[in-house]
PDB file of C-alpha atoms and ligand atoms in Angstrom:
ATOM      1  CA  UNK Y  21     154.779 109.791  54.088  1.00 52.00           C
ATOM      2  CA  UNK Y  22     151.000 110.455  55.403  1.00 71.00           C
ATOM      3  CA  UNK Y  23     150.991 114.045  57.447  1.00 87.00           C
ATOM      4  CA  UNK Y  24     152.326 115.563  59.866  1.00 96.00           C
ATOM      5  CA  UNK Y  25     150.317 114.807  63.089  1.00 98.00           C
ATOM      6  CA  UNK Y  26     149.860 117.175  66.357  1.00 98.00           C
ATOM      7  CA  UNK Y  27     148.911 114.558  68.674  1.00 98.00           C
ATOM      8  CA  UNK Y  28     148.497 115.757  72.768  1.00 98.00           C
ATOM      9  CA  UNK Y  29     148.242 113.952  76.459  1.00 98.00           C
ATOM     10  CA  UNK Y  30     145.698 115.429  77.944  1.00 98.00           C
ATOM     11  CA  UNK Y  31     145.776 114.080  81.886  1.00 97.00           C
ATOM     12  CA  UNK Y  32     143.532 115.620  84.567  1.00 96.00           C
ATOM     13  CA  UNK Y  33     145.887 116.132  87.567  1.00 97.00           C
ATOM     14  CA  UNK Y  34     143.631 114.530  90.355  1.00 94.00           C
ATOM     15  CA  UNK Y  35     146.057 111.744  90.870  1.00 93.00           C
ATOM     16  CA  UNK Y  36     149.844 110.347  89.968  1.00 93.00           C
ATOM     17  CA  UNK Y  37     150.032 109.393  86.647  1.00 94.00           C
ATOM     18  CA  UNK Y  38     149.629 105.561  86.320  1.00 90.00           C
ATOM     19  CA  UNK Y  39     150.350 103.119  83.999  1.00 89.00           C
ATOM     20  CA  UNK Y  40     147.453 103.834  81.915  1.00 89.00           C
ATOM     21  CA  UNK Y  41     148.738 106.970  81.652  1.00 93.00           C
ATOM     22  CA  UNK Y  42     151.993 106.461  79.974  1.00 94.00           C
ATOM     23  CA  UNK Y  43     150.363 104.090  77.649  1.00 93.00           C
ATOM     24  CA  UNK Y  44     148.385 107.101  76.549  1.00 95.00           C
ATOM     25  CA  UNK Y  45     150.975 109.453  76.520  1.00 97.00           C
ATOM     26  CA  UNK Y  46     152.987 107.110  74.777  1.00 95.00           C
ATOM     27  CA  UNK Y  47     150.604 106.864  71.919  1.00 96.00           C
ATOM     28  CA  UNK Y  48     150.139 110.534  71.311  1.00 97.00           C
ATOM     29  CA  UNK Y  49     154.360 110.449  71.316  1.00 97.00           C
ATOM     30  CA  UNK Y  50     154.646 107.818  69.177  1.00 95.00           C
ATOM     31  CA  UNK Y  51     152.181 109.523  66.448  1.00 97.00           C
ATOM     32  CA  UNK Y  52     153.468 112.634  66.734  1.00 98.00           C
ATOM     33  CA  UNK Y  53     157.465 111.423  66.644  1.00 97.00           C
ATOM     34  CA  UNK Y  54     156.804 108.684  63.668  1.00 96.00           C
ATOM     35  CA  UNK Y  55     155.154 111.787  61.494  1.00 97.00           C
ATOM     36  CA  UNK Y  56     157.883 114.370  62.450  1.00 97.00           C
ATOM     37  CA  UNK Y  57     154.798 116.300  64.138  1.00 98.00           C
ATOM     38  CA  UNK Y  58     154.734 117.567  67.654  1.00 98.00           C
ATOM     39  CA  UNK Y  59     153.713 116.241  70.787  1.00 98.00           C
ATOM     40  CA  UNK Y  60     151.408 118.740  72.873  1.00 98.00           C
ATOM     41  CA  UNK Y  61     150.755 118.390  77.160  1.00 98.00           C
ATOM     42  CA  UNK Y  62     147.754 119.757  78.227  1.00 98.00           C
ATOM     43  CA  UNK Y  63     146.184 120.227  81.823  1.00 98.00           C
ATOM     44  CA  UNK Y  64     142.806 119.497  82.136  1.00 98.00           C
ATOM     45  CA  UNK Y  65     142.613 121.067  85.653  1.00 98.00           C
ATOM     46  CA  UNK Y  66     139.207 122.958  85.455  1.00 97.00           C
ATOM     47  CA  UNK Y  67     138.051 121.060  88.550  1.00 95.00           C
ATOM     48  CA  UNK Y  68     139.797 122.196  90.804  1.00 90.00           C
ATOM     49  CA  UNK Y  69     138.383 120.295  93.790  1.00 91.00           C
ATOM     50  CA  UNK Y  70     139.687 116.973  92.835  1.00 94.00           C
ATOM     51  CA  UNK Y  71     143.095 118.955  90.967  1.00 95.00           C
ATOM     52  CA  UNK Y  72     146.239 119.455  92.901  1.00 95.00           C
ATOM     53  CA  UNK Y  73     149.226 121.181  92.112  1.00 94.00           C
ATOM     54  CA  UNK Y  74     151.568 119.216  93.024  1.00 95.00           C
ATOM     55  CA  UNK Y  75     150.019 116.399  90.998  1.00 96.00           C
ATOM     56  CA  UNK Y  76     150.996 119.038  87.999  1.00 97.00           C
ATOM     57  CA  UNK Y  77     154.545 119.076  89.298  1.00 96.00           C
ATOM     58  CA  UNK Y  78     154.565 115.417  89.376  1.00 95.00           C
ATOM     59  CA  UNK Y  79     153.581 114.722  86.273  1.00 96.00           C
ATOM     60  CA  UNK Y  80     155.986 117.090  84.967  1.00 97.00           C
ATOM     61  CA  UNK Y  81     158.135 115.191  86.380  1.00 97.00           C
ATOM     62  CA  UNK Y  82     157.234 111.601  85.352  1.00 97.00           C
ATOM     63  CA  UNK Y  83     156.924 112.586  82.079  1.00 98.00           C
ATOM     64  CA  UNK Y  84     160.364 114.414  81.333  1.00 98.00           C
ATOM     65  CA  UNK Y  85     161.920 110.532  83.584  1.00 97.00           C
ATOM     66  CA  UNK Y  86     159.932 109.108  80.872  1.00 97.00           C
ATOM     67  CA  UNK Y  87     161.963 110.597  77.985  1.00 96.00           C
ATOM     68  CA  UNK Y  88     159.171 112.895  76.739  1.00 97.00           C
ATOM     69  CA  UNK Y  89     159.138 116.548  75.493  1.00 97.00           C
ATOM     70  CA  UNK Y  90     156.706 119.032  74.641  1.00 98.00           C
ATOM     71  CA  UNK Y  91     156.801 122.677  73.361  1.00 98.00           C
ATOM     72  CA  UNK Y  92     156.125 125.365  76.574  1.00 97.00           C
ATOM     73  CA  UNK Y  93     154.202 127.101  77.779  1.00 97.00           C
ATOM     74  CA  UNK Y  94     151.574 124.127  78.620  1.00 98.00           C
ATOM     75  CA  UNK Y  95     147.898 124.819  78.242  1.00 98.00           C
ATOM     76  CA  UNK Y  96     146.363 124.697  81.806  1.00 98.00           C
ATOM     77  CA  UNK Y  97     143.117 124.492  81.210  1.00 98.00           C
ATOM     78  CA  UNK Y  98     142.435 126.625  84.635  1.00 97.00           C
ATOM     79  CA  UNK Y  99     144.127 129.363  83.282  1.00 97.00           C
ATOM     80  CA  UNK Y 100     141.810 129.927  80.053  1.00 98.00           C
ATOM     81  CA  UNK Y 101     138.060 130.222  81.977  1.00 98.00           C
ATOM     82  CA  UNK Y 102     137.453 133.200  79.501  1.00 98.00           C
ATOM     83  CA  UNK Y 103     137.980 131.089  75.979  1.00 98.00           C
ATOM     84  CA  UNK Y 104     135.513 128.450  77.930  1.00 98.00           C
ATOM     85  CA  UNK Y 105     133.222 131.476  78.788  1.00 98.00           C
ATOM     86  CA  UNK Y 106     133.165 132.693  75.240  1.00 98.00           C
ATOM     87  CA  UNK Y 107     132.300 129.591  74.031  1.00 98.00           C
ATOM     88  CA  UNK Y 108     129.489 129.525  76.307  1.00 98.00           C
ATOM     89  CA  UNK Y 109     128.332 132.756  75.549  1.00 98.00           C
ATOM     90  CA  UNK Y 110     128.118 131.845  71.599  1.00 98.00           C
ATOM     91  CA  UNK Y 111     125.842 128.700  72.710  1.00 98.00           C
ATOM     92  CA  UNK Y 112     123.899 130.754  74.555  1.00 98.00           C
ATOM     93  CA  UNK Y 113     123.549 133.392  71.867  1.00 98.00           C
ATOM     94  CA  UNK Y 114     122.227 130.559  69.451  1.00 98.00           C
ATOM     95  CA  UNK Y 115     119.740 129.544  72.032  1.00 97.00           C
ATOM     96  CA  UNK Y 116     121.268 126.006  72.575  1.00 98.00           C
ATOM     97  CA  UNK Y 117     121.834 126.534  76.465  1.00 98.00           C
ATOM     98  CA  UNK Y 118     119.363 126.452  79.253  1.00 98.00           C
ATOM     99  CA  UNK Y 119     120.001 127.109  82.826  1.00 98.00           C
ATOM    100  CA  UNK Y 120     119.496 123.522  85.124  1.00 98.00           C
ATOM    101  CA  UNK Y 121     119.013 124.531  89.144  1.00 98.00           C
ATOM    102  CA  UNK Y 122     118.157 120.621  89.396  1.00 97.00           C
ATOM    103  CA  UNK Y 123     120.030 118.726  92.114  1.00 95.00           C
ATOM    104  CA  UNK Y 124     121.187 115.355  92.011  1.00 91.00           C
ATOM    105  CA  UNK Y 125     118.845 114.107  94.121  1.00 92.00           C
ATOM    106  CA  UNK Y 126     115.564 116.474  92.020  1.00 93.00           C
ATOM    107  CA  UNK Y 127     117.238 114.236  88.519  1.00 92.00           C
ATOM    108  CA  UNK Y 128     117.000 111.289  90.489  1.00 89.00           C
ATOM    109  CA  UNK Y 129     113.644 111.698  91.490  1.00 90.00           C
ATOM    110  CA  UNK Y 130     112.352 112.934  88.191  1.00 90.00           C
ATOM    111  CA  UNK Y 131     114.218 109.930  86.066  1.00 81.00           C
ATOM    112  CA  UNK Y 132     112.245 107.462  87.661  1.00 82.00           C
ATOM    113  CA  UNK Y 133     113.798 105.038  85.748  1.00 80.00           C
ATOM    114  CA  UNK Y 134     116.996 106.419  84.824  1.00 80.00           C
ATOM    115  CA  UNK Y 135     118.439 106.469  81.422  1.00 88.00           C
ATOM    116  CA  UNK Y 136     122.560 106.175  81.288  1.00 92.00           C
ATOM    117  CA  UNK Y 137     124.383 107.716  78.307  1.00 92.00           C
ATOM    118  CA  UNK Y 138     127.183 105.636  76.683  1.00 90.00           C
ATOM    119  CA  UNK Y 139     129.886 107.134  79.359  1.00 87.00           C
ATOM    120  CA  UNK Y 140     127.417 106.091  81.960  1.00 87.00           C
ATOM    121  CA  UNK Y 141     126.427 109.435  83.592  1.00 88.00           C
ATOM    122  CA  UNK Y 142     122.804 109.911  83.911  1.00 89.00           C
ATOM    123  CA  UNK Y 143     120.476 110.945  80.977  1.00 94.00           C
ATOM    124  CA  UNK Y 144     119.029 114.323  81.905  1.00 96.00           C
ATOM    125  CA  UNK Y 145     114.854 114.142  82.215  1.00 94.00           C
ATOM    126  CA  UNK Y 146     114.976 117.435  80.940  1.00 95.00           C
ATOM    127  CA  UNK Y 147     113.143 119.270  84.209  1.00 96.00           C
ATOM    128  CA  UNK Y 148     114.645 122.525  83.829  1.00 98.00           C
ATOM    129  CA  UNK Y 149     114.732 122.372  79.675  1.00 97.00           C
ATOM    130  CA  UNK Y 150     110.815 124.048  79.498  1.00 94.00           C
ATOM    131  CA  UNK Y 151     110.936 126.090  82.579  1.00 96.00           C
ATOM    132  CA  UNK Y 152     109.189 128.916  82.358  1.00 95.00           C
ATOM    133  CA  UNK Y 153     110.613 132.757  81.433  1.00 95.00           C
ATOM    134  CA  UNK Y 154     109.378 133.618  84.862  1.00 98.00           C
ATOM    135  CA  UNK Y 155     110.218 131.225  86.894  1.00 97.00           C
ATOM    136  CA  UNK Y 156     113.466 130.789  85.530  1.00 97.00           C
ATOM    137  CA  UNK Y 157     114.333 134.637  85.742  1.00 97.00           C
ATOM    138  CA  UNK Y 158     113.297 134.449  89.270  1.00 98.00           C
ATOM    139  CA  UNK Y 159     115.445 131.436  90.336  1.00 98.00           C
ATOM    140  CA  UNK Y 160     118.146 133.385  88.603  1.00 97.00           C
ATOM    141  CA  UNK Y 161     117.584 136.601  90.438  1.00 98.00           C
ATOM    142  CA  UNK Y 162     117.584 134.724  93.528  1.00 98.00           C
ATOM    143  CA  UNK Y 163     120.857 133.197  93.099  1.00 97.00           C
ATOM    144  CA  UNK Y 164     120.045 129.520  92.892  1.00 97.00           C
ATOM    145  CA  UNK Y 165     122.865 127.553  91.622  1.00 97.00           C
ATOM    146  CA  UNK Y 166     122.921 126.470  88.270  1.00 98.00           C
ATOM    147  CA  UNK Y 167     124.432 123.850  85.393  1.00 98.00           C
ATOM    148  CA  UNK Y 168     124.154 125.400  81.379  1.00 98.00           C
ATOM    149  CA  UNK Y 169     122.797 122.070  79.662  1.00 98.00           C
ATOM    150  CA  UNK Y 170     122.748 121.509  75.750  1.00 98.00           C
ATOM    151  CA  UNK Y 171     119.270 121.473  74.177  1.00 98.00           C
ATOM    152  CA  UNK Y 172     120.297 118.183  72.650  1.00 98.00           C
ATOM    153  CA  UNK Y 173     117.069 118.189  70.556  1.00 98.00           C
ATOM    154  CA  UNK Y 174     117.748 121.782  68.919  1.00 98.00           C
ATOM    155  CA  UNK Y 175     121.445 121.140  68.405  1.00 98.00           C
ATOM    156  CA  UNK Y 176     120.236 117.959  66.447  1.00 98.00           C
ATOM    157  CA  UNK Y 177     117.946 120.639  64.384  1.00 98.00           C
ATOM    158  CA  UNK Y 178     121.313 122.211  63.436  1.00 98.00           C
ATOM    159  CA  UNK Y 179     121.900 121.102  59.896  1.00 98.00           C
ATOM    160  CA  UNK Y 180     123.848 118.799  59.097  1.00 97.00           C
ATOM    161  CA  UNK Y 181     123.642 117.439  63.287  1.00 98.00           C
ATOM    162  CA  UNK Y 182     121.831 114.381  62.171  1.00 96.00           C
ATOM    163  CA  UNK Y 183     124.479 113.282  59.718  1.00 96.00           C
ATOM    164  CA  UNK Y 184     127.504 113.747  61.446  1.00 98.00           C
ATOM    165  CA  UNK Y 185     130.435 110.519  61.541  1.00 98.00           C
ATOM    166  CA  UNK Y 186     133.854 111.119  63.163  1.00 98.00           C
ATOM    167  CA  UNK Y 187     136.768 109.136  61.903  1.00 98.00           C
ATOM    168  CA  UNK Y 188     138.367 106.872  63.720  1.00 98.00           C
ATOM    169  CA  UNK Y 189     142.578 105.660  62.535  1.00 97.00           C
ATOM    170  CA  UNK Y 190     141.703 102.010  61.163  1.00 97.00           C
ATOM    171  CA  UNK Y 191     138.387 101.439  61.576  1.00 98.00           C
ATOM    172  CA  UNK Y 192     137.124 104.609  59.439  1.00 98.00           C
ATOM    173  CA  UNK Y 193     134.007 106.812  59.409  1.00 98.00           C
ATOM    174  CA  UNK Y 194     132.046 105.994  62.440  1.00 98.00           C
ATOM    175  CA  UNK Y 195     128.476 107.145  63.135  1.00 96.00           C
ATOM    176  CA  UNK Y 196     127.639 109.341  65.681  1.00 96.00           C
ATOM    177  CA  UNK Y 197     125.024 109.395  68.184  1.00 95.00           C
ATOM    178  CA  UNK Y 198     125.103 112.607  70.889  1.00 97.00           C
ATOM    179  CA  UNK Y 199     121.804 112.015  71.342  1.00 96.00           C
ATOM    180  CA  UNK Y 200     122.413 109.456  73.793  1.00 95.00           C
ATOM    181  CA  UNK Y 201     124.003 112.056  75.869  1.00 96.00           C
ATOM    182  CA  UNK Y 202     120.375 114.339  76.260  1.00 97.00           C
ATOM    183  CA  UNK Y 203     120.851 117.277  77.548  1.00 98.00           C
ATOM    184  CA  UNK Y 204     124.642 117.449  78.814  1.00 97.00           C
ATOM    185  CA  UNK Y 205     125.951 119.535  81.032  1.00 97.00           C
ATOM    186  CA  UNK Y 206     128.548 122.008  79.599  1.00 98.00           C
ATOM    187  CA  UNK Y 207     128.818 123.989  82.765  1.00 98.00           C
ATOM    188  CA  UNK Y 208     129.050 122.840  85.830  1.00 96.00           C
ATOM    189  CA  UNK Y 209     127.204 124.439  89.201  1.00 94.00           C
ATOM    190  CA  UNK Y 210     130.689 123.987  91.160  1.00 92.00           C
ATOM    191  CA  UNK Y 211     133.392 124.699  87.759  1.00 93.00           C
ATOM    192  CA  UNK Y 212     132.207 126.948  84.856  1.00 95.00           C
ATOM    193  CA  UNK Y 213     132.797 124.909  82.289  1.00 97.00           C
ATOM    194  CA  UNK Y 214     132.914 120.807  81.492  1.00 97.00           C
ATOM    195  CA  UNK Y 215     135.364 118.250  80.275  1.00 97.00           C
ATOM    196  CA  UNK Y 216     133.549 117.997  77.045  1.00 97.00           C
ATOM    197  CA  UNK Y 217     133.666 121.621  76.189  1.00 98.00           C
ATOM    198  CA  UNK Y 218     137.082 122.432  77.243  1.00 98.00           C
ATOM    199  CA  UNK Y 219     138.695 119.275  75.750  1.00 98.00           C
ATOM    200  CA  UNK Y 220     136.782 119.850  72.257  1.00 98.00           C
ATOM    201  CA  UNK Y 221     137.859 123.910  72.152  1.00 98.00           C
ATOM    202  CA  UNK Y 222     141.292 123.230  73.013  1.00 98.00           C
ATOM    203  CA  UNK Y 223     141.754 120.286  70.786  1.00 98.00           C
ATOM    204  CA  UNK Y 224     140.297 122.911  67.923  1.00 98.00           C
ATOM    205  CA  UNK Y 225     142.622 125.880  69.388  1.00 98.00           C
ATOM    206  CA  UNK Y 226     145.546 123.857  69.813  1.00 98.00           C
ATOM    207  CA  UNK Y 227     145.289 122.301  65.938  1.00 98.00           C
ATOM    208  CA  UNK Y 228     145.472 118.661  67.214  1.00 98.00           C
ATOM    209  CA  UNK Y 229     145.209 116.594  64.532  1.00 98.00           C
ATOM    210  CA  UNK Y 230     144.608 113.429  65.784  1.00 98.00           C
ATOM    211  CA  UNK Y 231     143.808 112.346  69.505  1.00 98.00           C
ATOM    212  CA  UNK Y 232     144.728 109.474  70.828  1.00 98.00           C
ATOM    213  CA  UNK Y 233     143.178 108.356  73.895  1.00 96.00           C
ATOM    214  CA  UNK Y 234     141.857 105.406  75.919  1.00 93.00           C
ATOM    215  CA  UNK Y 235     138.629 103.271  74.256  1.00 93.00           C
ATOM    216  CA  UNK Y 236     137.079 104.635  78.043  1.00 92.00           C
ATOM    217  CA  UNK Y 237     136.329 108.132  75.969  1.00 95.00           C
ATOM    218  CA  UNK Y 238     135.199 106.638  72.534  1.00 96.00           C
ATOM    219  CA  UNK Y 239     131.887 107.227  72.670  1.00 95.00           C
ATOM    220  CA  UNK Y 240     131.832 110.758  74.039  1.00 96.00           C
ATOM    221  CA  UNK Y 241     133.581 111.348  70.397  1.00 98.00           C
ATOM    222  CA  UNK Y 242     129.992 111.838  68.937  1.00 98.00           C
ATOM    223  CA  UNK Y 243     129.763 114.195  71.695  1.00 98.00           C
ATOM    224  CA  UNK Y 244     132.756 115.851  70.674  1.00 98.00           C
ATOM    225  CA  UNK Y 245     132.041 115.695  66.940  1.00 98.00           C
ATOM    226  CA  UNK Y 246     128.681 117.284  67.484  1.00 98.00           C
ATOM    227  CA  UNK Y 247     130.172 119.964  69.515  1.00 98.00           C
ATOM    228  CA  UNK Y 248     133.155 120.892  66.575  1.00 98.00           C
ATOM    229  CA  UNK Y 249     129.963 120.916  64.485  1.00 98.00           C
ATOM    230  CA  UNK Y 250     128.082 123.688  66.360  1.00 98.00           C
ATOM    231  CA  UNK Y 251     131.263 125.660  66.404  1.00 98.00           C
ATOM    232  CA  UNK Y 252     132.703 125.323  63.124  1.00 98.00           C
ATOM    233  CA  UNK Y 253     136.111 123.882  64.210  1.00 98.00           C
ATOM    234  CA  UNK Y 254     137.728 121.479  62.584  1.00 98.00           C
ATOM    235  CA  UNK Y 255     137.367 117.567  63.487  1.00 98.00           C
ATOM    236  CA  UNK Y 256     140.730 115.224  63.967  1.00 98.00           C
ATOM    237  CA  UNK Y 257     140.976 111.751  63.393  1.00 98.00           C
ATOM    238  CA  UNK Y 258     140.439 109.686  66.875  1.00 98.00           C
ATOM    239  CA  UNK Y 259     142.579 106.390  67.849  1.00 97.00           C
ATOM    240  CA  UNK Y 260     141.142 105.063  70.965  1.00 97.00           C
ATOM    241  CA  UNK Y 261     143.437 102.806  72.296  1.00 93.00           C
ATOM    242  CA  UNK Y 262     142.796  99.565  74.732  1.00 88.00           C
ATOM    243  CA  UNK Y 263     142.461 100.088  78.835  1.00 86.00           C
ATOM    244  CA  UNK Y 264     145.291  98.556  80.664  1.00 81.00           C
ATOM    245  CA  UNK Y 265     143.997  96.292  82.679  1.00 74.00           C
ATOM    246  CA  UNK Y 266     145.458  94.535  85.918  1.00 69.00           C
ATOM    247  CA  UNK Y 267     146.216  90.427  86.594  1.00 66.00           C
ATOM    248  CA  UNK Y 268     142.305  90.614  87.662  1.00 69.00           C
ATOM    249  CA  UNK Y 269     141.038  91.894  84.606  1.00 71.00           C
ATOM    250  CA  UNK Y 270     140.453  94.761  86.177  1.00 72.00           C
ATOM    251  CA  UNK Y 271     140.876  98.102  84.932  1.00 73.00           C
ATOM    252  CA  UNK Y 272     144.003 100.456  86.284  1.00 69.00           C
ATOM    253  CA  UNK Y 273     142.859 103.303  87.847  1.00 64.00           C
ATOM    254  CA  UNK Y 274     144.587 106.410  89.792  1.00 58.00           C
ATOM    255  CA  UNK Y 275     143.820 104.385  93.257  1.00 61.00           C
ATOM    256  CA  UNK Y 276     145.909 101.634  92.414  1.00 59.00           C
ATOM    257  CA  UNK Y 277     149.125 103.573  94.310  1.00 59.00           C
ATOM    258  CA  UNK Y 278     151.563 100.664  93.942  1.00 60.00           C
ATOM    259  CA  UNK Y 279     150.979 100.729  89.905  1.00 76.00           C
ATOM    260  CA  UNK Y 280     152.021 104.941  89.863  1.00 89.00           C
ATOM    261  CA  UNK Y 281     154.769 105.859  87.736  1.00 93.00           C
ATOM    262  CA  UNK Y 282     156.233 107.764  90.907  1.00 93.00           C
ATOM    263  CA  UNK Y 283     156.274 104.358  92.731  1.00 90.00           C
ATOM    264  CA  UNK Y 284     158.060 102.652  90.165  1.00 90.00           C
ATOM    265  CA  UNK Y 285     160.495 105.466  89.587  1.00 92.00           C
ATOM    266  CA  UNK Y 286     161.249 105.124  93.764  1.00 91.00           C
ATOM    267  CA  UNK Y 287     161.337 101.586  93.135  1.00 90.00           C
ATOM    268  CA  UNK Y 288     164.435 101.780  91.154  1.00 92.00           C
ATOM    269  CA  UNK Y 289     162.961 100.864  87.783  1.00 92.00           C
ATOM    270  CA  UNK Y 290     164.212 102.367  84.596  1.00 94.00           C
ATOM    271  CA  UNK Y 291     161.633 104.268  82.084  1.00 95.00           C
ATOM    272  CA  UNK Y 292     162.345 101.255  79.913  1.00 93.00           C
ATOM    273  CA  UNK Y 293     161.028  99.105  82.176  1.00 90.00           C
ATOM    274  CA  UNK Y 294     158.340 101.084  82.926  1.00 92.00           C
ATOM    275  CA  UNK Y 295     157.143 101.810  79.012  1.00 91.00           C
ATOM    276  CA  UNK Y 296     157.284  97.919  78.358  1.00 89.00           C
ATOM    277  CA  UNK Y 297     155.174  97.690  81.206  1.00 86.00           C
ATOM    278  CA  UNK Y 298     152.791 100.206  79.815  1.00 88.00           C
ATOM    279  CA  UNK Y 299     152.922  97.740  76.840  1.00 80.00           C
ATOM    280  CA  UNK Y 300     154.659  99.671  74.458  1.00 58.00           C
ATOM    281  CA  UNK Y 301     158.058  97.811  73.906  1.00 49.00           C
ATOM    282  CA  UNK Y 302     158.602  99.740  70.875  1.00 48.00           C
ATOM    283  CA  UNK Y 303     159.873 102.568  73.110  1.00 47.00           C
ATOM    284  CA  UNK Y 304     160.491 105.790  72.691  1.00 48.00           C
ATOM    285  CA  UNK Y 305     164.183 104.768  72.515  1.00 47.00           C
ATOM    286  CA  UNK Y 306     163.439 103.119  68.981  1.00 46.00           C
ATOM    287  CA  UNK Y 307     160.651 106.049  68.129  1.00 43.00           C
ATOM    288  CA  UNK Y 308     163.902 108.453  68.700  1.00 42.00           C
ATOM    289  CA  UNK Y 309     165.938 106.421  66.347  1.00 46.00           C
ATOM    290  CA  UNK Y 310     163.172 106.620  63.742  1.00 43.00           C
ATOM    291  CA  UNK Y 311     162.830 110.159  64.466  1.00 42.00           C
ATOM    292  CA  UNK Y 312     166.739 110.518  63.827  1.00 41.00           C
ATOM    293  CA  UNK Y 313     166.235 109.320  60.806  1.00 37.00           C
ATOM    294  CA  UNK Y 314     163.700 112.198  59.415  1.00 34.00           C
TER     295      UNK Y 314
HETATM  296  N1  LIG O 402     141.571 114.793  80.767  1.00 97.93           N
HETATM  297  C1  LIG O 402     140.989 113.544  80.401  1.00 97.93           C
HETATM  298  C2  LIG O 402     141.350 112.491  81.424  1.00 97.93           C
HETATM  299  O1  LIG O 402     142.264 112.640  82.173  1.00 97.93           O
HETATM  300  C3  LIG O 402     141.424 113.031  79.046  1.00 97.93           C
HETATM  301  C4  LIG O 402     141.007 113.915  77.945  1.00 97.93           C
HETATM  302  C5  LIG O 402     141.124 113.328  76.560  1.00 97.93           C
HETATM  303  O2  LIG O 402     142.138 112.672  76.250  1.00 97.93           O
HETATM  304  O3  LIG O 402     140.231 113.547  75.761  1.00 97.93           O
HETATM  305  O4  LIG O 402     140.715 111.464  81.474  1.00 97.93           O
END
């Protein structure tokens, strides 16, 4: 019997949940169910111009159709600004943080020719990164908008930064390579915090032993890793699983309407139906067999 695994689904709710989605949530279930371990939702609402509630409530919704379960109260990542603050603050503290009043338009123009990290955001020039005291404090006094980056280069200083491998179910230790990434954004101008810090503290907070999520968010892992590093929290083991991809080869995304769980629910299918379309014909009627079993 290997251990007992908190696995979580982790959607952002700026859309109905697609097929995609239940292949994902369906792999965190299946993980946590086949190792008697619990299966943890999690909102990762912190933007909340592209989140809307009642994109929570439907996914509530889908999910319990679906035949899944999770302990309450959810983590809503909205609700927890202060833990993401904190975290901040400790960065800050270390001197791994600088203040970015750059624009989109100021990176473009100072990339030249732009670099893209692995996820394919832009690499940071690093404009604001040697700013000086003065100038900074003044654009600060003066209220200027402003992004906290990482100083990739002086997390890398951090020992034991340059070594780091995260571990990945099947495939092992895998090296890791944030410096791709520069200088990332952590906090955003228009939401206090970023994807990559909240989802990286929670996962730590919430004892998650092993994500499982789609090969899309792979190689933000060294990202991740590096972060846990920095922080002294603990790493879990990764399974990246495949995109689902449509009869074009193309991949399913939250515009693809007719493809939403909701749709097919209206549409008279049955969750069965609708987790063998997700690919995952080992259902969670045979994972609750297994789980019988226990
Ligand atoms: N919230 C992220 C998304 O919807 C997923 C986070 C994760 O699984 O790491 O894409």
């Amino acid at each position: 019997m290997g251990m007992t695994e908190i696995t979580r689904f982790a959607p952002s709710p700026t859309g109905h949940l697609h097929l995609g989605h239940v292949a994902s949530a369906l792999a965190g279930w299946r993980a946590a169910m086949e190792s008697g371990g619990t299966f943890l939702l999690r909102v990762e609402d912190i933007d909340t111009t592209r989140c809307r509630p009642e994109f929570i409530a439907d996914l509530y919704t889908d999910l319990e159709w679906l035949g899944l379960s999770w302990p309450r109260p959810v983590r809503r990542q909205s609700a927890h600004m202060d833990d993401y603050r904190r975290v901040l603050d400790t960065l800050a503290g270390r001197g791994l943080l600088y203040p970015c009043f750059c624009t989109r338009r100021d990176i473009m123009e100072a990339a030249g020719a732009p670099h893209h990290a692995p996820d394919g955001a832009m690499v940071y020039p690093g404009t604001c990164r040697n700013m000086d005291a003065g100038r900074r404090a003044a654009l600060l006094a003066a209220g200027v908008p402003y992004a906290l980056r990482l100083d990739m280069a002086r997390a890398l200083g951090l020992p034991g930064a340059r070594r780091l491998t995260w571990h990945e179910v099947g495939e092992g230790a895998q090296p890791c390579q944030p410096e791709l990434f520069g200088d990332v954004v952590l906090a955003r101008k228009d939401v206090p915090a970023s994807y990559h810090l909240c989802v990286t503290h929670d996962d730590a907070l919430q004892g998650v032993s092993l994500v499982t999520r789609g090969q899309d968010l792979r190689a933000a892992t060294a990202l991740h890793r590096l972060l846990q590093h920095i922080m002294g929290w603990p790493a879990p083991r990764y399974r990246h699983h495949p995109l689902l991809c449509d009869a074009t080869g193309r991949r399913l995304a939250k515009r693809d309407g007719a493809l939403s769980v909701r749709a097919m629910r209206m549409a008279g299918m049955t969750p069965q139906q609708v987790c063998n379309a997700a690919g995952a014909p080992d259902h969670i009627s045979a994972v609750s067999s297994a789980v019988g079993s226990h």
